[in-house]
mmCIF file of C-alpha atoms in Angstrom:
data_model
loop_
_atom_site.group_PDB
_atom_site.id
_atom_site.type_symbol
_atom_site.label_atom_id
_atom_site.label_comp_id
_atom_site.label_asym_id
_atom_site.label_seq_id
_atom_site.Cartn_x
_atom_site.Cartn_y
_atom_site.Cartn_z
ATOM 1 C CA UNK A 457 -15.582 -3.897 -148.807
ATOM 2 C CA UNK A 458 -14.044 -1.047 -150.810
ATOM 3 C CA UNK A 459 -17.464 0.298 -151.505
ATOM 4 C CA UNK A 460 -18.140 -0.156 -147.860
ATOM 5 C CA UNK A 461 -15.285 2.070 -147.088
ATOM 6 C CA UNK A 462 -15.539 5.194 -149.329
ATOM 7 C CA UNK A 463 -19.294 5.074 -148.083
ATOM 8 C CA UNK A 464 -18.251 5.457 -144.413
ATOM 9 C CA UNK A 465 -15.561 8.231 -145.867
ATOM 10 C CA UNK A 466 -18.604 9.903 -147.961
ATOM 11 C CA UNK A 467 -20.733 10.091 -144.762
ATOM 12 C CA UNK A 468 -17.820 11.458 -142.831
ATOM 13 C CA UNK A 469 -17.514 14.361 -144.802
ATOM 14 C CA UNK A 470 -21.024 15.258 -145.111
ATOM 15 C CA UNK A 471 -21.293 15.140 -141.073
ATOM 16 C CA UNK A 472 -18.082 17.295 -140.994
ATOM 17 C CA UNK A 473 -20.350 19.994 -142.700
ATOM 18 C CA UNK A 474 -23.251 19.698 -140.108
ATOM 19 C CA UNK A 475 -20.894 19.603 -137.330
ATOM 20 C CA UNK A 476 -19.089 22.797 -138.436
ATOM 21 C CA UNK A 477 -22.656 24.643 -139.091
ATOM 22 C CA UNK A 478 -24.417 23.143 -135.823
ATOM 23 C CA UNK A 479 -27.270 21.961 -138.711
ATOM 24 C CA UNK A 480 -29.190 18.967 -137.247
ATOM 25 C CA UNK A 481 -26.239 18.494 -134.108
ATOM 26 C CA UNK A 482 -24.168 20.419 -131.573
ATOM 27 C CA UNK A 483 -21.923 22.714 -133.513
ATOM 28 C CA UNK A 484 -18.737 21.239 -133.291
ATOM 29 C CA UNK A 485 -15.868 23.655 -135.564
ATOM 30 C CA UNK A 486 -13.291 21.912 -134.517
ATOM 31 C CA UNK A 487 -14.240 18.227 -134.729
ATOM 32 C CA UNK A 488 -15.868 19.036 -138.006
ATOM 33 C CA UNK A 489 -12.772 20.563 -139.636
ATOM 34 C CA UNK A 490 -11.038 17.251 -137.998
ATOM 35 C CA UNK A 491 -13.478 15.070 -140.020
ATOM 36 C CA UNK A 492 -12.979 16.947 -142.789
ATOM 37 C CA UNK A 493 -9.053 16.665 -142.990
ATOM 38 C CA UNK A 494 -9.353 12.673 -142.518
ATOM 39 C CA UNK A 495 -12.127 12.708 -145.384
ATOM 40 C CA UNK A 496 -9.740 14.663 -147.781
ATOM 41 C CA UNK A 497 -6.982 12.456 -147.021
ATOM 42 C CA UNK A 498 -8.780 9.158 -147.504
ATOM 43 C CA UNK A 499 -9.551 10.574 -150.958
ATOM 44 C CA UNK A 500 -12.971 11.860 -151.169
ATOM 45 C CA UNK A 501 -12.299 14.974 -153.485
ATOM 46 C CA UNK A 502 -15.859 16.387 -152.448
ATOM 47 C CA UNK A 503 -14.405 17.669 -148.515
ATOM 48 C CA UNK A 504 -11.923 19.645 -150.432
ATOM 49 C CA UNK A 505 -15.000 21.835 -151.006
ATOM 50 C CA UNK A 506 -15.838 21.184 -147.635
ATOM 51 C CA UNK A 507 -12.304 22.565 -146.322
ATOM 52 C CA UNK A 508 -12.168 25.591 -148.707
ATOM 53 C CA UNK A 509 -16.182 26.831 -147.028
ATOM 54 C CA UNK A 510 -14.423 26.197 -143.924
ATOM 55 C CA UNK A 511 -12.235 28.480 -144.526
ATOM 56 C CA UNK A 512 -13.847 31.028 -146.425
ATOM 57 C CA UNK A 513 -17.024 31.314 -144.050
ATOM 58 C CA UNK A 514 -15.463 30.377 -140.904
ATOM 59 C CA UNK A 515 -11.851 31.119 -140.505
ATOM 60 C CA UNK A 516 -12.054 33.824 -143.173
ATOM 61 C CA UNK A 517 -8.798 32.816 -144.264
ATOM 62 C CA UNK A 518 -9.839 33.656 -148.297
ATOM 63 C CA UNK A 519 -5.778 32.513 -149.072
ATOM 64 C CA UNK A 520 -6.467 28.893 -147.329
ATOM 65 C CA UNK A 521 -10.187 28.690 -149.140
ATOM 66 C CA UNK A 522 -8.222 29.094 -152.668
ATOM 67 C CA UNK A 523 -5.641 26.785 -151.977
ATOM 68 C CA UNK A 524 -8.489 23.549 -151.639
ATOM 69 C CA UNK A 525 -10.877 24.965 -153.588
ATOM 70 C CA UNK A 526 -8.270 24.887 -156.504
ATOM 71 C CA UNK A 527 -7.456 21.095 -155.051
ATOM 72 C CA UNK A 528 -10.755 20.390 -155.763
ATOM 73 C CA UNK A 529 -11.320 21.737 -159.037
ATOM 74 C CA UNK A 530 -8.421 20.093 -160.256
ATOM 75 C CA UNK A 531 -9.778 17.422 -159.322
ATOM 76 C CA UNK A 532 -13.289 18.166 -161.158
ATOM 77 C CA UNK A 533 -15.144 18.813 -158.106
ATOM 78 C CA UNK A 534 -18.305 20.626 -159.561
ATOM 79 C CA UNK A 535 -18.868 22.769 -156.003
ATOM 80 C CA UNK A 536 -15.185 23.181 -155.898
ATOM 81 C CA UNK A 537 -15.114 24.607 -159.323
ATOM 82 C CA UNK A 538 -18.321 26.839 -158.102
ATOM 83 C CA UNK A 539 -17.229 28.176 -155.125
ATOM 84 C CA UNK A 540 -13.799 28.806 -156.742
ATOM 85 C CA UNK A 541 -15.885 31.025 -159.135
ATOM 86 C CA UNK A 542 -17.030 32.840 -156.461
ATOM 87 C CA UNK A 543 -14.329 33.531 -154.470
ATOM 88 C CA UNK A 544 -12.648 35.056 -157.211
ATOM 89 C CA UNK A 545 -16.107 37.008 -158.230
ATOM 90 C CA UNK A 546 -15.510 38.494 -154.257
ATOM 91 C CA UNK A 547 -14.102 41.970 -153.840
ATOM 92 C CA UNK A 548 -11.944 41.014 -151.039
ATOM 93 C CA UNK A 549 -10.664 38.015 -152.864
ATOM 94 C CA UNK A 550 -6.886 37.818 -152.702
ATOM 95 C CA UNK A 551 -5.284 40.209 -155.096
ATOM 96 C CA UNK A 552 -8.695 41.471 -156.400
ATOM 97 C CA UNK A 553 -11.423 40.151 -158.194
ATOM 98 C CA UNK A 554 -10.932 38.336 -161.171
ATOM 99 C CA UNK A 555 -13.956 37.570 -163.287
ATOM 100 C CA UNK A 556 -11.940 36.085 -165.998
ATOM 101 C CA UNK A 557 -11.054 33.506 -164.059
ATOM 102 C CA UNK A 558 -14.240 33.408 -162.009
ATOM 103 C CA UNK A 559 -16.393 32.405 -165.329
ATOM 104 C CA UNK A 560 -13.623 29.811 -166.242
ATOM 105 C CA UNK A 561 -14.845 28.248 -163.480
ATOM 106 C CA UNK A 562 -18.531 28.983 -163.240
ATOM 107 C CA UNK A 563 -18.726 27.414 -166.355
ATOM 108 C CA UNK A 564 -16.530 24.316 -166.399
ATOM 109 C CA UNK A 565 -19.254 23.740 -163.214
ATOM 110 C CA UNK A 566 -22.054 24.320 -165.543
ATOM 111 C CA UNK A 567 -21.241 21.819 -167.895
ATOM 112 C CA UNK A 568 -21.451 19.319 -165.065
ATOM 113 C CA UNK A 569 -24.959 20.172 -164.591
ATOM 114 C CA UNK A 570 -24.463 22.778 -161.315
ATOM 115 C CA UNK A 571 -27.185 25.122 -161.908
ATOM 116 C CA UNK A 572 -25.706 28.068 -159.272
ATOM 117 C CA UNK A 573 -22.685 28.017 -161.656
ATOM 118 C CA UNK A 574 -25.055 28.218 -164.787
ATOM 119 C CA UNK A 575 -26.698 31.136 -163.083
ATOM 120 C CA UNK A 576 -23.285 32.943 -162.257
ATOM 121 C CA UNK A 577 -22.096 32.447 -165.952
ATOM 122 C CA UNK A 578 -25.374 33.870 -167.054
ATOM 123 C CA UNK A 579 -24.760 37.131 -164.882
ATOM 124 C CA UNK A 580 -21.296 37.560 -165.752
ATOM 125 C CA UNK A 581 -22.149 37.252 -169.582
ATOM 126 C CA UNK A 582 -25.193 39.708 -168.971
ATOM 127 C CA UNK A 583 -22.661 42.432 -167.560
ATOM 128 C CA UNK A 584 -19.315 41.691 -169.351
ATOM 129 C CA UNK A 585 -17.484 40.436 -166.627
ATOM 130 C CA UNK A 586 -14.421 38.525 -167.139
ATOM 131 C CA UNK A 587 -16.111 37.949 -170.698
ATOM 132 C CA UNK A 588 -17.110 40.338 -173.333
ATOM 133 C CA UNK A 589 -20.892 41.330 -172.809
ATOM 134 C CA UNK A 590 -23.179 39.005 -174.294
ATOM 135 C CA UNK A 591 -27.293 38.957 -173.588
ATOM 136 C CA UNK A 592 -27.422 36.119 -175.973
ATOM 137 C CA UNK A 593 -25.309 34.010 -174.105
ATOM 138 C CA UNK A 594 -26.872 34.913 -170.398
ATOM 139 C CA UNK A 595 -30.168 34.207 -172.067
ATOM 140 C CA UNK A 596 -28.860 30.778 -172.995
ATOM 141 C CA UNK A 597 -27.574 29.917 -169.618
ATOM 142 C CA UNK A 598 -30.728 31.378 -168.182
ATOM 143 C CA UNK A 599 -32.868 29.194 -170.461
ATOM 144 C CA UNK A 600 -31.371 25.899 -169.739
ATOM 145 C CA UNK A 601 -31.979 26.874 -166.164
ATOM 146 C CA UNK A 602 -35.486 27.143 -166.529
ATOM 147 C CA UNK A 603 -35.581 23.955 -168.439
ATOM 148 C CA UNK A 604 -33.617 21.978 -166.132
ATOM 149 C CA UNK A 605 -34.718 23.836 -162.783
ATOM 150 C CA UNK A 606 -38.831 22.232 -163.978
ATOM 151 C CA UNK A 607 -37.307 18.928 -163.635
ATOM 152 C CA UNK A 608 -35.762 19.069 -160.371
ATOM 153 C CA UNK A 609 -38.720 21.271 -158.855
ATOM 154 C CA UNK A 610 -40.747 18.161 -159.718
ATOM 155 C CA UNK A 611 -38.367 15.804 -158.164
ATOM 156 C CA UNK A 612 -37.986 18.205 -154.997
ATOM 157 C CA UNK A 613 -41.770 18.091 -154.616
ATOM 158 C CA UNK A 614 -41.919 13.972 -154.914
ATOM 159 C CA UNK A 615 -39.197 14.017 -152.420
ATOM 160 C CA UNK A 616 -41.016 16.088 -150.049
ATOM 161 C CA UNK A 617 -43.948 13.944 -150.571
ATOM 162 C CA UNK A 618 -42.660 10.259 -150.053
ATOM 163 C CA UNK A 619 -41.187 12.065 -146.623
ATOM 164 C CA UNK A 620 -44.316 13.208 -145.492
ATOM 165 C CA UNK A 621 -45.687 9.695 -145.938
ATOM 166 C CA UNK A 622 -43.227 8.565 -144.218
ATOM 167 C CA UNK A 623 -41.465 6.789 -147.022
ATOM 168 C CA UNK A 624 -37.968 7.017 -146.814
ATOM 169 C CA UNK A 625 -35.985 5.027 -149.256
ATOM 170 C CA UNK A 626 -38.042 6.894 -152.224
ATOM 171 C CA UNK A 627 -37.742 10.555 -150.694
ATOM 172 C CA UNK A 628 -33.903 10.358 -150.218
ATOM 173 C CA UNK A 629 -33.929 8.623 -154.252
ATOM 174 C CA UNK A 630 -35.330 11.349 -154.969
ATOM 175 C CA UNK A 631 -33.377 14.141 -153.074
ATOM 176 C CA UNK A 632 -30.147 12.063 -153.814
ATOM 177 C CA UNK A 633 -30.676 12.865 -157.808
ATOM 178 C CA UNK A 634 -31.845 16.327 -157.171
ATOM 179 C CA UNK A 635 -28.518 17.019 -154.765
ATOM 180 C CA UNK A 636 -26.625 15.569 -157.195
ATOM 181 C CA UNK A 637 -27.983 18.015 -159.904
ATOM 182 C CA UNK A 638 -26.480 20.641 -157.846
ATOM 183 C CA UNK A 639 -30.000 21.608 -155.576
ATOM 184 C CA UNK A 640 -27.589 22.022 -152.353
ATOM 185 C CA UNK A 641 -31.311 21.865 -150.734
ATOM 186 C CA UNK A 642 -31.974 18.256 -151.772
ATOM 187 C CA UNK A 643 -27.887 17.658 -150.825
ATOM 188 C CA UNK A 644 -29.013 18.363 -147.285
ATOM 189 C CA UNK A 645 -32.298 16.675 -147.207
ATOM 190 C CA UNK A 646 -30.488 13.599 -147.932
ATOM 191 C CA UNK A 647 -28.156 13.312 -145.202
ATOM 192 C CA UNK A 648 -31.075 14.274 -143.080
#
């Protein structure tokens, strides 16, 4: 039953994001930020992410996005940890960038496997931002990218393929372990 439960709290959140974009439904802002606030209370640290995009692409309330992207974070959120990165990697970010504490982030994401983050941490060693300038590092980042970014190119392209023939249960397998590799494609193919 419990598993039951944080499955309908999961799927709650993930429609709260296709709500508030219109992808796949009527855009509904409102009801999706709604959805959202019941799927962070019930616990599911992922919608914290969800609330901080909300209000860093929608409201453009960059104060508000901090506040739950640090919730989530905390809370070892990889995309929470990401996005944190780049809010503070913004120009407008409250109180100025700060890349120190955008790479903190970028890579405590990265070493749970989110490649965006790997490729931020990679750019902000490559320039000496928030970190002293390091091609050696950036290269290293940029390497296990490549590595890792085979894999899930594979697994992408078997996922496409069991859709187009119709097979379901093995295409969202498939996008299910490439989403949760951080390919925010495969993340939406899933719920699809």
């Amino acid at each position: 039953k419990q598993w039951y439960q944080r499955r309908v709290v999961i799927t709650a959140g993930e429609t709260a994001l296709m709500k508030i974009s219109g992808h796949g439904t009527e855009q509904d802002k409102k009801g999706g930020l709604e959805m959202l606030m019941r799927a962070a209370e019930a616990g599911f640290v992922s919608s914290l992410a969800g609330l901080g995009w909300f209000h860093s692409e929608h409201s453009g309330n960059l104060t508000e996005a901090l506040k739950y992207y640090k919730q989530g974070a905390a809370s070892g959120d990889k995309n929470s940890m990401y996005a944190l990165g780049m809010v503070y990697s913004r120009p407008d970010c409250p109180g100025g960038p700060d890349y120190k504490e955008a790479i903190k982030n970028f890579d405590a994401a990265a070493a749970q496997g989110h490649i965006a983050a790997a490729l931020e941490t990679g750019t902000l060693h490559k320039f000496g931002l928030g970190t002293p300038r390091s091609c050696s590092n950036a290269v290293r980042f940029y390497h296990w990218i490549a590595v890792k970014h085979d894999k899930l190119a594979r697994l992408t392209r078997q996922a496409l393929d069991h859709y187009f023939q119709k097979e379901y249960q093995k295409a969202f397998a498939r996008y299910k372990l490439a989403g949760e590799a951080g390919c925010e494609t495969s993340q939406y193919n899933a719920v699809y």
